[in-house]
Coordinates of C-alpha atoms in Angstrom, one line a residue:
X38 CA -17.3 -22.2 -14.6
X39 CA -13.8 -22.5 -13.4
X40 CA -11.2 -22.7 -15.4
X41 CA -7.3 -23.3 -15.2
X42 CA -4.8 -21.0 -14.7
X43 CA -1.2 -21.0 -14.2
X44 CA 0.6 -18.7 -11.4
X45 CA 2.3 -16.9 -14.3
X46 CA -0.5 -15.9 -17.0
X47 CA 0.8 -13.8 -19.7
X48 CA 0.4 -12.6 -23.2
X49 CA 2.7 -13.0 -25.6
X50 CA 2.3 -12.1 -29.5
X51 CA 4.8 -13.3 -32.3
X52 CA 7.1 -10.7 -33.8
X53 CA 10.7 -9.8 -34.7
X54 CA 10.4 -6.7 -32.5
X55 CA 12.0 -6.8 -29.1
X56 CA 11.2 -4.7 -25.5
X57 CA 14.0 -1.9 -25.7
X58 CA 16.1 -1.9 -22.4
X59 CA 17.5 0.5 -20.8
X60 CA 17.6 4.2 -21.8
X61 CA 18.3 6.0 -25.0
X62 CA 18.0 9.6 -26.5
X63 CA 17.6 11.7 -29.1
X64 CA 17.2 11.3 -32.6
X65 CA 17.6 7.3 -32.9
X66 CA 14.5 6.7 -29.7
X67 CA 12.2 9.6 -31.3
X68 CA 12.2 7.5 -34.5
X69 CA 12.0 4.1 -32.7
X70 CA 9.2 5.5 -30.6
X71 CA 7.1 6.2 -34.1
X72 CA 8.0 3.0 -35.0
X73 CA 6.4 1.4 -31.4
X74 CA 3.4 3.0 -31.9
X75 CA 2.6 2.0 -35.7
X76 CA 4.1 -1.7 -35.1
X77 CA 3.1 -2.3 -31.5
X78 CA 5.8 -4.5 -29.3
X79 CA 4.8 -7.7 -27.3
X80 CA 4.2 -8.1 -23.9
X81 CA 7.8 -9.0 -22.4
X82 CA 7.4 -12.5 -20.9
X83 CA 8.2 -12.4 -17.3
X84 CA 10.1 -15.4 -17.3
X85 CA 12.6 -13.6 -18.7
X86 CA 13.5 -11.5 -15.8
X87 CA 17.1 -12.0 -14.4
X88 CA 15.4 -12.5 -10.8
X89 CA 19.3 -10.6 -9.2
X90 CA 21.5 -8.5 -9.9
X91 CA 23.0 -5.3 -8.9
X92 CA 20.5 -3.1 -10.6
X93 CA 17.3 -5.4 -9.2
X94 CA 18.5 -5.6 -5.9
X95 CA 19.0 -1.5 -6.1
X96 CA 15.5 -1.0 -6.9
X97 CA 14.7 -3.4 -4.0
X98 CA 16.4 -0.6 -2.1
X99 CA 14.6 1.9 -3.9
X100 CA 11.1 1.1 -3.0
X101 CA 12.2 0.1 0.8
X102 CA 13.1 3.8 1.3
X103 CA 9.8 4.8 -1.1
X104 CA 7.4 2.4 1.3
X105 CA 9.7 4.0 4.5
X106 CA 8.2 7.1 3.8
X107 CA 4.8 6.5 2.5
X108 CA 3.1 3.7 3.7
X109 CA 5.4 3.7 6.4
X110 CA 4.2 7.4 7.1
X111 CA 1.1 6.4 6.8
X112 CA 1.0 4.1 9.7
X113 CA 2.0 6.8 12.0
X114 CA -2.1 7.8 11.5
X115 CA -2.9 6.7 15.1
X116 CA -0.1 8.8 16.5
X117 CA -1.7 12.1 15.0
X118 CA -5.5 11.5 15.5
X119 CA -4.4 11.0 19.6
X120 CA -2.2 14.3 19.3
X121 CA -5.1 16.0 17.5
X122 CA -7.4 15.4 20.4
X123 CA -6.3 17.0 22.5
X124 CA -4.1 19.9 20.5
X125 CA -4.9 21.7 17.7
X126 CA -7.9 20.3 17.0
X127 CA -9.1 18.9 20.5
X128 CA -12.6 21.3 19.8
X129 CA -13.9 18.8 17.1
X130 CA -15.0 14.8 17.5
X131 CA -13.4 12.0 16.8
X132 CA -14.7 10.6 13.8
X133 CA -14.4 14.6 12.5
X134 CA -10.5 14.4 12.8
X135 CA -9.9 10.6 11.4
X136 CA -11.0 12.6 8.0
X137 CA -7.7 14.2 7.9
X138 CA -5.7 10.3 8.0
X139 CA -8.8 8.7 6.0
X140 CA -8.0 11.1 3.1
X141 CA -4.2 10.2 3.0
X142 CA -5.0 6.5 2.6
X143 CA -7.5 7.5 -0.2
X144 CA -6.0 10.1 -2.0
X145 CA -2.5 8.4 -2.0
X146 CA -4.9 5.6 -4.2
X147 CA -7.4 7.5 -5.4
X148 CA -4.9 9.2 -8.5
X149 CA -3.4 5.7 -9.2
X150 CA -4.9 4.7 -12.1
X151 CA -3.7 8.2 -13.9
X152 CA -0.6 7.9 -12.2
X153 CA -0.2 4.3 -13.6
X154 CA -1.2 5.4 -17.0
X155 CA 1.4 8.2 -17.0
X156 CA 4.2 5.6 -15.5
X157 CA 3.4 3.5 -18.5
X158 CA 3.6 6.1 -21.0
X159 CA 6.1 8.3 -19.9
X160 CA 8.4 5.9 -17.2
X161 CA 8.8 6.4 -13.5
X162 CA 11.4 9.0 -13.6
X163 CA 9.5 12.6 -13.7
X164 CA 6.6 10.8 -11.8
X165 CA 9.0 9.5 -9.2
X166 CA 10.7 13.4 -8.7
X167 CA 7.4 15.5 -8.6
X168 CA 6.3 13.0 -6.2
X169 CA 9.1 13.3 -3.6
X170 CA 8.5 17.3 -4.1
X171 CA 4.9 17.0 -3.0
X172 CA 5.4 14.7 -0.1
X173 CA 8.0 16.9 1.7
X174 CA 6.3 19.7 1.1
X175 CA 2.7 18.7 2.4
X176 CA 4.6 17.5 5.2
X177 CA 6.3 20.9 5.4
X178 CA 2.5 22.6 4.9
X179 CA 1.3 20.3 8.1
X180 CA 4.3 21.6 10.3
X181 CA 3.0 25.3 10.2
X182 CA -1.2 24.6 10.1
X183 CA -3.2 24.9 12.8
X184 CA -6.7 25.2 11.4
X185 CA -8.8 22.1 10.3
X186 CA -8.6 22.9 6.9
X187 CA -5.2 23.5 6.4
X188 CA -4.3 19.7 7.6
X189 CA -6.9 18.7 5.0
X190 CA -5.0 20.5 2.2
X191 CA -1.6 19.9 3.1
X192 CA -1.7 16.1 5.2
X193 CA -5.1 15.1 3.5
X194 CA -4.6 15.8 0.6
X195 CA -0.8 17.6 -0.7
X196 CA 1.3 14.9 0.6
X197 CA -0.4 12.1 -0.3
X198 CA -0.7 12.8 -3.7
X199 CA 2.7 12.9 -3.6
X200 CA 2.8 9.6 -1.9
X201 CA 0.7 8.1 -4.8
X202 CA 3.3 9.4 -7.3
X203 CA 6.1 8.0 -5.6
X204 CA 4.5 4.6 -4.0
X205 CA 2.7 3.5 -7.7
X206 CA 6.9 3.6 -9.7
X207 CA 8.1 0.9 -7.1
X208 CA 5.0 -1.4 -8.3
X209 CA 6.1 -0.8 -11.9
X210 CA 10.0 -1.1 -11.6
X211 CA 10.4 -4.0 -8.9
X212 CA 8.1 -6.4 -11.4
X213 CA 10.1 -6.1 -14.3
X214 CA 13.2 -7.5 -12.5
X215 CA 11.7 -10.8 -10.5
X216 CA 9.7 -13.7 -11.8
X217 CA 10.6 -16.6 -9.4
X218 CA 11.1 -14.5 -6.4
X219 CA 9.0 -11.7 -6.9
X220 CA 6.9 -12.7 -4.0
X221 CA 10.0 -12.3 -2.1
X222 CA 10.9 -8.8 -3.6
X223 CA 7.7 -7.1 -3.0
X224 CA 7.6 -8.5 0.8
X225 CA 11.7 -6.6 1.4
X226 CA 10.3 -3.9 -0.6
X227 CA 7.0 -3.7 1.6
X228 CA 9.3 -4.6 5.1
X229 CA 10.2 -0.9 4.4
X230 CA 6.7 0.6 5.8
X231 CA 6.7 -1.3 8.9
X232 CA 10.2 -0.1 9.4
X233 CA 9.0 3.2 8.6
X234 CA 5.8 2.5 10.7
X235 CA 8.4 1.1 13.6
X236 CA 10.1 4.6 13.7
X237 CA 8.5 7.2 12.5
X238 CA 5.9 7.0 15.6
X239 CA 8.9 6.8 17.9
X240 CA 10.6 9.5 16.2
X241 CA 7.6 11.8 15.6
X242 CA 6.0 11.6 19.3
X243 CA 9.8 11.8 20.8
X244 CA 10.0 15.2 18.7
X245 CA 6.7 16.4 19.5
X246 CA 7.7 16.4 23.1
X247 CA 10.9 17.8 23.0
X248 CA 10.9 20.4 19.8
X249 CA 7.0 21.0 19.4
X250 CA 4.7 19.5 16.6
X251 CA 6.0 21.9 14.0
X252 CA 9.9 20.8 14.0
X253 CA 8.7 17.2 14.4
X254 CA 7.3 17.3 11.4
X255 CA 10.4 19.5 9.6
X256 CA 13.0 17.0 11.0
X257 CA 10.7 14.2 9.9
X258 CA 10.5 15.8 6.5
X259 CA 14.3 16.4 6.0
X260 CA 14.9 12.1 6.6
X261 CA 12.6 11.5 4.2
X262 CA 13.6 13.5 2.0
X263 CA 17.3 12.0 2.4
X264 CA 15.6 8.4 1.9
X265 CA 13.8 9.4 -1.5
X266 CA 17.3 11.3 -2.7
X267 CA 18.2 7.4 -2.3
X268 CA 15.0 6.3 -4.1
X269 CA 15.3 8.5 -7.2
X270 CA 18.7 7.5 -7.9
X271 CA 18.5 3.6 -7.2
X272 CA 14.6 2.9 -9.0
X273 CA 15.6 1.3 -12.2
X274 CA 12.9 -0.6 -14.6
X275 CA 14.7 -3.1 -16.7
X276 CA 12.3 -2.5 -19.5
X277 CA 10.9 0.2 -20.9
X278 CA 7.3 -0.2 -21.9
X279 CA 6.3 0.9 -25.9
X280 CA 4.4 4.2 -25.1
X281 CA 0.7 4.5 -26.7
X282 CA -1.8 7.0 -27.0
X283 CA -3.1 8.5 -23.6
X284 CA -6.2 6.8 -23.0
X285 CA -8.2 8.4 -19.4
X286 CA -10.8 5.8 -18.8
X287 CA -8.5 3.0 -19.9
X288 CA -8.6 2.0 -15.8
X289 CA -12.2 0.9 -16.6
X290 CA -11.2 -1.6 -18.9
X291 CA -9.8 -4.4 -16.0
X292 CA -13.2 -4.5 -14.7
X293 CA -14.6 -6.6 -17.9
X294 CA -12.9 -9.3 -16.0
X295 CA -14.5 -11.3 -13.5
X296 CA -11.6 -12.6 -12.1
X297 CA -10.2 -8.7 -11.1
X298 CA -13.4 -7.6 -10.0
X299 CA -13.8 -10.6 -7.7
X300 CA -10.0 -9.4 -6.6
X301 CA -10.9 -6.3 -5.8
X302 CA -13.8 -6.5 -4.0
X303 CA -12.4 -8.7 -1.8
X304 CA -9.5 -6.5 -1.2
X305 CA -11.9 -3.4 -0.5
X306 CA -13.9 -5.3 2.0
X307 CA -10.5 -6.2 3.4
X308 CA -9.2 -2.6 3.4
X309 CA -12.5 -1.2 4.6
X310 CA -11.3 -3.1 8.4
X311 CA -7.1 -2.8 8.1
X312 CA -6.9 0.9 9.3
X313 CA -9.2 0.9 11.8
X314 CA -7.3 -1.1 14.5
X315 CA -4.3 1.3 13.3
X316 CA -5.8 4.5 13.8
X317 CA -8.0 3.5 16.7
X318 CA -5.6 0.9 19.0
X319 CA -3.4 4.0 21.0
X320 CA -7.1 5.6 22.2
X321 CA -8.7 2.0 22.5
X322 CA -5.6 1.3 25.3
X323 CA -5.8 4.5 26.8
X324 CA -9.7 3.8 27.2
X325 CA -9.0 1.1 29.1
X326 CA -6.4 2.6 31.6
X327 CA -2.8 2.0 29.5
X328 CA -0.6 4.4 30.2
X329 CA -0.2 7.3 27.7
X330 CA 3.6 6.3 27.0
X331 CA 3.4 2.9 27.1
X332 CA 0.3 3.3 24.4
X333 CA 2.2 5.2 22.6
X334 CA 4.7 2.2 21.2
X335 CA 1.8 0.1 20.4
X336 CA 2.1 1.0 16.5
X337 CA 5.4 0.3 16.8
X338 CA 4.9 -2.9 18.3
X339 CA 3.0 -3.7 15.5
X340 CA 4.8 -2.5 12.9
X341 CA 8.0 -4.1 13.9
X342 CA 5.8 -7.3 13.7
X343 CA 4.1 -6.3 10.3
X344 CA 7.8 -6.3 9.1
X345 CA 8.2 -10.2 9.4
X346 CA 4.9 -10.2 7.9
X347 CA 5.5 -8.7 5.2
X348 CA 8.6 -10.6 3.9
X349 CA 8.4 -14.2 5.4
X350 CA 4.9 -14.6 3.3
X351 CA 6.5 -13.2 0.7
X352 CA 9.1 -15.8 0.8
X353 CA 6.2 -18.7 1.3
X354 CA 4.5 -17.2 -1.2
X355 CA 6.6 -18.2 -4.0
X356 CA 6.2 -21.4 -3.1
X357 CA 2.9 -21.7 -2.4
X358 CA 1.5 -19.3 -4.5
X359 CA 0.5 -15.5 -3.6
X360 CA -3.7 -15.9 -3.8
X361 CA -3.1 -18.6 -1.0
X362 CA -1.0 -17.3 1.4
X363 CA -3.3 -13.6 0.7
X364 CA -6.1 -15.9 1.6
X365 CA -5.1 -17.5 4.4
X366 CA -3.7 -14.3 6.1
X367 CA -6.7 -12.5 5.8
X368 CA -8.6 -15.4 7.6
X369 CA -6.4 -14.8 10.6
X370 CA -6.3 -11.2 10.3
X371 CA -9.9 -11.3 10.6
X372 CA -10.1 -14.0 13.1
X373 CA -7.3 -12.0 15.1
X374 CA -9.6 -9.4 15.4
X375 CA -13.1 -11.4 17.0
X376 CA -11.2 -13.5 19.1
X377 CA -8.4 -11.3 20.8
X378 CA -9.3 -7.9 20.1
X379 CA -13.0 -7.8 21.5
X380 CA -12.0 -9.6 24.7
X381 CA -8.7 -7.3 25.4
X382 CA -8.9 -5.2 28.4
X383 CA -5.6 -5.5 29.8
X384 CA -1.9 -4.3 28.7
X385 CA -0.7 -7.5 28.1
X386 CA -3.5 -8.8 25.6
X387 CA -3.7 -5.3 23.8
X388 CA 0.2 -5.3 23.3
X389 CA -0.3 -9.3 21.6
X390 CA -3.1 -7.9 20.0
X391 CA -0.9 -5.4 18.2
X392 CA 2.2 -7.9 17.0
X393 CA -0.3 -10.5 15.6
X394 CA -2.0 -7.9 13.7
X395 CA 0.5 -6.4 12.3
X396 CA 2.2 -10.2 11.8
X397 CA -0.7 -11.0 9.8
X398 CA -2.3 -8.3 8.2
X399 CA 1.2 -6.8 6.9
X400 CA 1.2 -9.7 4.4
X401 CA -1.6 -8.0 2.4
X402 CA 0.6 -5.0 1.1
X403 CA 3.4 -7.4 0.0
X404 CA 0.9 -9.7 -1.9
X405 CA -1.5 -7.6 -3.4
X406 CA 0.8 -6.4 -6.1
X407 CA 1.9 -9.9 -7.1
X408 CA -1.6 -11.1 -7.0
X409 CA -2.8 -8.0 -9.0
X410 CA 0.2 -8.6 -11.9
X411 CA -0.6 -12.6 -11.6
X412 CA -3.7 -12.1 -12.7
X413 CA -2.4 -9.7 -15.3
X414 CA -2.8 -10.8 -18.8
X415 CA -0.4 -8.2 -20.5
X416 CA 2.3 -6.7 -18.5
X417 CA 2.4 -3.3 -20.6
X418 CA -0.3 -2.5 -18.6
X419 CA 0.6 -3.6 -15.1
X420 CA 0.8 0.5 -14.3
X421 CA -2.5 1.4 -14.9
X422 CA -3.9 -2.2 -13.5
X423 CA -2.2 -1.9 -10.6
X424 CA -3.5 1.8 -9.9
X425 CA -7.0 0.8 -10.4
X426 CA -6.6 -1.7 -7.9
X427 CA -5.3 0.2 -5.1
X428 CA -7.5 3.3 -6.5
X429 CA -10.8 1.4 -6.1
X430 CA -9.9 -0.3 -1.9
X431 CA -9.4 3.5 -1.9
X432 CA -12.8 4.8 -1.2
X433 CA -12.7 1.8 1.3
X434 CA -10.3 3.8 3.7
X435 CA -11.9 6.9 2.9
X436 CA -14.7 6.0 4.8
X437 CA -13.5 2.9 6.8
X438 CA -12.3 5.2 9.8
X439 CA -15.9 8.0 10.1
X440 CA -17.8 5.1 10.0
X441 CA -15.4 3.0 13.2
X442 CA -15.7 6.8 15.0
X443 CA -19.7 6.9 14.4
X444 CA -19.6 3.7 15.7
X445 CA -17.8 4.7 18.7
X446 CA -20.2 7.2 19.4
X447 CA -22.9 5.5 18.9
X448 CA -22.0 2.7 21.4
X449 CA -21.7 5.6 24.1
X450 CA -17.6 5.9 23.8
X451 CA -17.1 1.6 23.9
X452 CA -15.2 -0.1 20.8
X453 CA -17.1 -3.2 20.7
X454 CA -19.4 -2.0 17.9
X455 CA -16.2 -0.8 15.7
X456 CA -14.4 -4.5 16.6
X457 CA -17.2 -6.5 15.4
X458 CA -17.4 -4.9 12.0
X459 CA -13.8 -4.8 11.6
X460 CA -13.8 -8.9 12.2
X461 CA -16.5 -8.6 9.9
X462 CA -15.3 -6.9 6.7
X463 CA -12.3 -8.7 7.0
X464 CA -13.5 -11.7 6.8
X465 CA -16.1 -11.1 3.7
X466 CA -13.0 -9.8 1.9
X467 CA -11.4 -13.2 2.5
X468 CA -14.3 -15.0 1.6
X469 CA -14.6 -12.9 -1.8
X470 CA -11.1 -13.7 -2.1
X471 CA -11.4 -17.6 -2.1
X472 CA -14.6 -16.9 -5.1
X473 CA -11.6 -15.6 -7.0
X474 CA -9.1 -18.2 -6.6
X475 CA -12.1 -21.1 -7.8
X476 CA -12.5 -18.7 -10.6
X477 CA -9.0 -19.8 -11.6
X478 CA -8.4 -23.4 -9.9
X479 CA -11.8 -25.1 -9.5
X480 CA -11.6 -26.4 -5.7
X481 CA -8.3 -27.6 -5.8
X482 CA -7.0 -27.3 -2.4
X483 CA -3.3 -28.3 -3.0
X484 CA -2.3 -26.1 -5.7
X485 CA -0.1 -23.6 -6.3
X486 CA -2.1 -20.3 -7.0

C-alpha cells in the first residue's frame, strides 16, 4: 500500500542535547563522548543546514578533486582494457582482462558499508588520509607490473580500496552542509569524475605514447596525489555524528525496508548495464573501422558530456525532486542504448552515441546519494546506508563486464548480443525504480519526489 512521503523524511527525537559542531579535544570531548553514548543525541534535522558558505562550498571542492580521481579514474577503464590487448596482457581474452577494471568498480563499493560504519564512528579524517595513501600507491604498484596478477592486486584491488576510503567521506561531509540545494551540491561534486574521466584518458594515452605505460601511470599518480592534498585539507562535515558501539552487520539492517530494497535493486540492475558501454565503446569503434586515435577521445567525448549531466539534473532535481529526474534519466539511458547504440556503424553516430550517454547516464552518480539520504530516516546513519547501497550495485559491476565479454564471444566477435542486454538491464532498473517511488507517492505523477 502506498503511502505518503515527503522529499525530506527525517527523524527527530525531543531532548535538551544538541549535535556538537565542529572539533574539540581532550579532556572536555572524552567526557562528552561518555556522555553521547549513555544519553544518545537526536538525528540533526537537515533543514537546518546553512545550504553556503565558505566551509560548504570548500567541501564542494573537496569531493570534486576526490570524484577527479576516483570515479573519474575509473572511467579511464576503456583506455586500459584496449592497451592491455595488445600489451602486457595481449596473450589472454577479452572478457579475462575486463576482470582487472570489473574489480575496481566492485571493490571501490564492496568495503563501503565498513567504511561508512567507520566514517560514522570515527569521522572522515583518518579514513580520508589512509585512503589517498592506498590510491597512489596501487596506482604506483600498476606502473611497475607486468604479470596478470600483479594488476589484480595493485589496480584491482590496492587502489580501489583506497578509492572507497576516500569516495564514501564526500557522501558523508557534502550532506551535512545542503538541504535545499543538495541536489545541486552532489551534481558539482560528481561534475568532478567526468572532468576526471575528460582528462585522465587524454592524459594517460598521451603519456603512454610518449614516456611508456609505467611513467604514465607515475605522472598520473603525482596529480592526483596534488588534487587529494587539496581534498584532505578542504573536506569539512559541519557536524559531528555521536559515536556508538561498532556494530559489523549493522549494513543489514536498511534492508528491513522495502522502500531501500526496492532502491537498490533498481540501481544494481541499472549498474549491471552503465560500465559496459564504457569499457567496451573504444574496441566497439575500432571494430567497425574508427580510427585508433580518433577512438581513443571517445570516453572523453562522453565524459565531457557526463559533466553537464551530472550537474544540470542536479540543479532540476531540487526542484523536481531527485527519484524523478533518477527515473526519468535512466529511461533514456536505456532507451539511448536500443535505439542508437545497436544501429551505430559509422563515426559520426558512435561519437553521438557517446555524448548522450554520458549526458544521461552521468545523472545517476549525482542522484543516487540524495535519493539514498532522502529515503534516509535518521541521518546518524547516512554513512553506513550509503555504503550498503553502493556496496550491494557492487557485485553488479563485478560481473557486468565478463558477462558483456562472454557475450562478445559468443556472438562470434559482434556487440549486438552485449547492446541488447545493456538496453535491457537498464531499463528493468528503471522500471524497479518507479515500484519505489509508488511505494512513497501512490501514482501521483505531478509530484515532487
Amino acid at each position: 500500500m502506498a503511502t505518503d512521503m515527503k522529499t525530506d523524511n527525517f527523524s527527530s527525537h525531543p531532548s535538551s542535547q544538541t549535535v556538537d559542531v565542529d572539533s574539540e579535544s581532550g579532556d572536555a570531548f572524552a567526557s562528552k563522548e561518555a556522555h553521547a553514548q549513555n544519553n544518545p543525541a537526536p538525528a540533526f534535522d537537515p533543514r537546518q543546514n546553512p545550504d553556503g558558505g565558505l566551509h560548504a562550498w570548500l567541501t564542494v571542492l573537496g569531493g570534486f578533486c576526490i570524484l577527479f580521481c576516483s570515479f573519474g579514474w575509473i572511467n579511464t577503464i576503456g583506455v586500459f582494457q584496449a592497451y592491455y590487448e595488445t600489451h602486457q596482457l595481449a596473450g589472454y581474452s577479452s572478457s579475462t582482462i575486463s576482470w582487472i577494471p570489473s574489480l575496481e568498480v566492485f571493490v571501490m563499493f564492496l568495503l563501503g558499508p565498513w567504511v561508512g560504519q567507520l566514517l560514522d564512528r570515527y569521522g572522515h579524517r583518518e579514513v580520508l588520509a589512509i585512503g589517498t595513501f592506498l590510491h597512489i600507491f596501487g596506482i604506483m604498484m600498476t606502473s611497475l607490473s607486468t604479470k596478470y596478477y600483479q594488476f589484480i592486486l595493485a589496480q584491482g584491488i590496492c587502489s580501489p580500496i583506497g578509492m572507497c576510503m576516500i569516495f564514501n567521506p564526500v557522501m558523508t561531509t557534502t550532506v551535512t552542509w545542503f538541504a535545499k540545494k543538495r541536489s545541486l551540491a552532489f551534481g558539482i561534486v560528481a561534475a568532478g569524475s567526468s572532468l576526471g574521466g575528460v582528462l585522465l584518458p587524454i592524459i594517460t594515452q598521451r603519456l603512454m605514447e610518449q614516456v611508456g605505460f609505467g611513467w604514465s601511470m607515475r605522472i598520473t599518480a603525482f596529480v592526483m596525489l596534488f588534487l587529494l592534498i587539496i581534498a584532505n585539507l578542504t573536506l569539512k562535515a559541519r557536524v559531528r555524528m555521536p559515536r556508538g558501539p561498532y556494530d559489523p552487520f549493522g549494513f543489514l539492517r536498511p534492508f528491513k525496508e522495502l522502500t531501500f530494497d526496492l532502491t537498490v535493486t533498481g540501481a544494481f540492475l541499472f549498474f549491471l548495464g552503465l560500465f559496459i558501454p564504457i569499457n567496451y565503446i573504444i574496441a566497439e569503434a575500432q571494430y567497425f573501422g574508427m580510427s585508433y586515435t580518433l577512438a581513443q577521445y571517445l570516453l572523453s567525448i562522453l565524459n565531457a558530456a557526463s559533466f553537464f549531466g551530472r550537474i544540470v539534473p542536479g540543479w532540476i532535481a531540487d526542484t523536481m525532486g531527485n527519484f524523478n529526474i533518477m527515473i526519468i534519466t535512466c529511461v533514456c539511458t536505456g532507451v539511448l542504448v536500443l535505439a542508437l547504440w545497436i544501429p551505430a556503424s559509422g563515426n559520426a553516430a558512435i561519437i553521438v552515441f557517446a555524448a548522450f550517454y554520458g549526458l544521461f547516464s552521468g545523472a545517476f552518480f549525482a542522484q543516487a546519494p540524495a535519493v539514498v539520504a532522502q529515503i534516509s530516516p535518521d541521518m546518524r546513519l547516512i554513512g553506513v546506508r550509503t555504503g550498503t547501497f553502493f556496496a550491494t550495485i557492487s557485485f553488479a559491476a563485478l560481473i557486468s563486464n565478463p558477462i558483456a565479454g562472454a557475450l562478445i564471444t559468443h556472438y562470434d566477435g559482434q556487440y549486438k548480443g552485449l547492446q541488447i542486454f545493456t538496453g535491457t538491464v537498464i531499463l528493468g532498473g528503471a522500471a524497479l525504480l518507479s515500484v519505489s517511488r509508488y511505494m512513497l507517492v501512490g501514482g501521483k505523477l505531478l509530484v515532487k519526489v
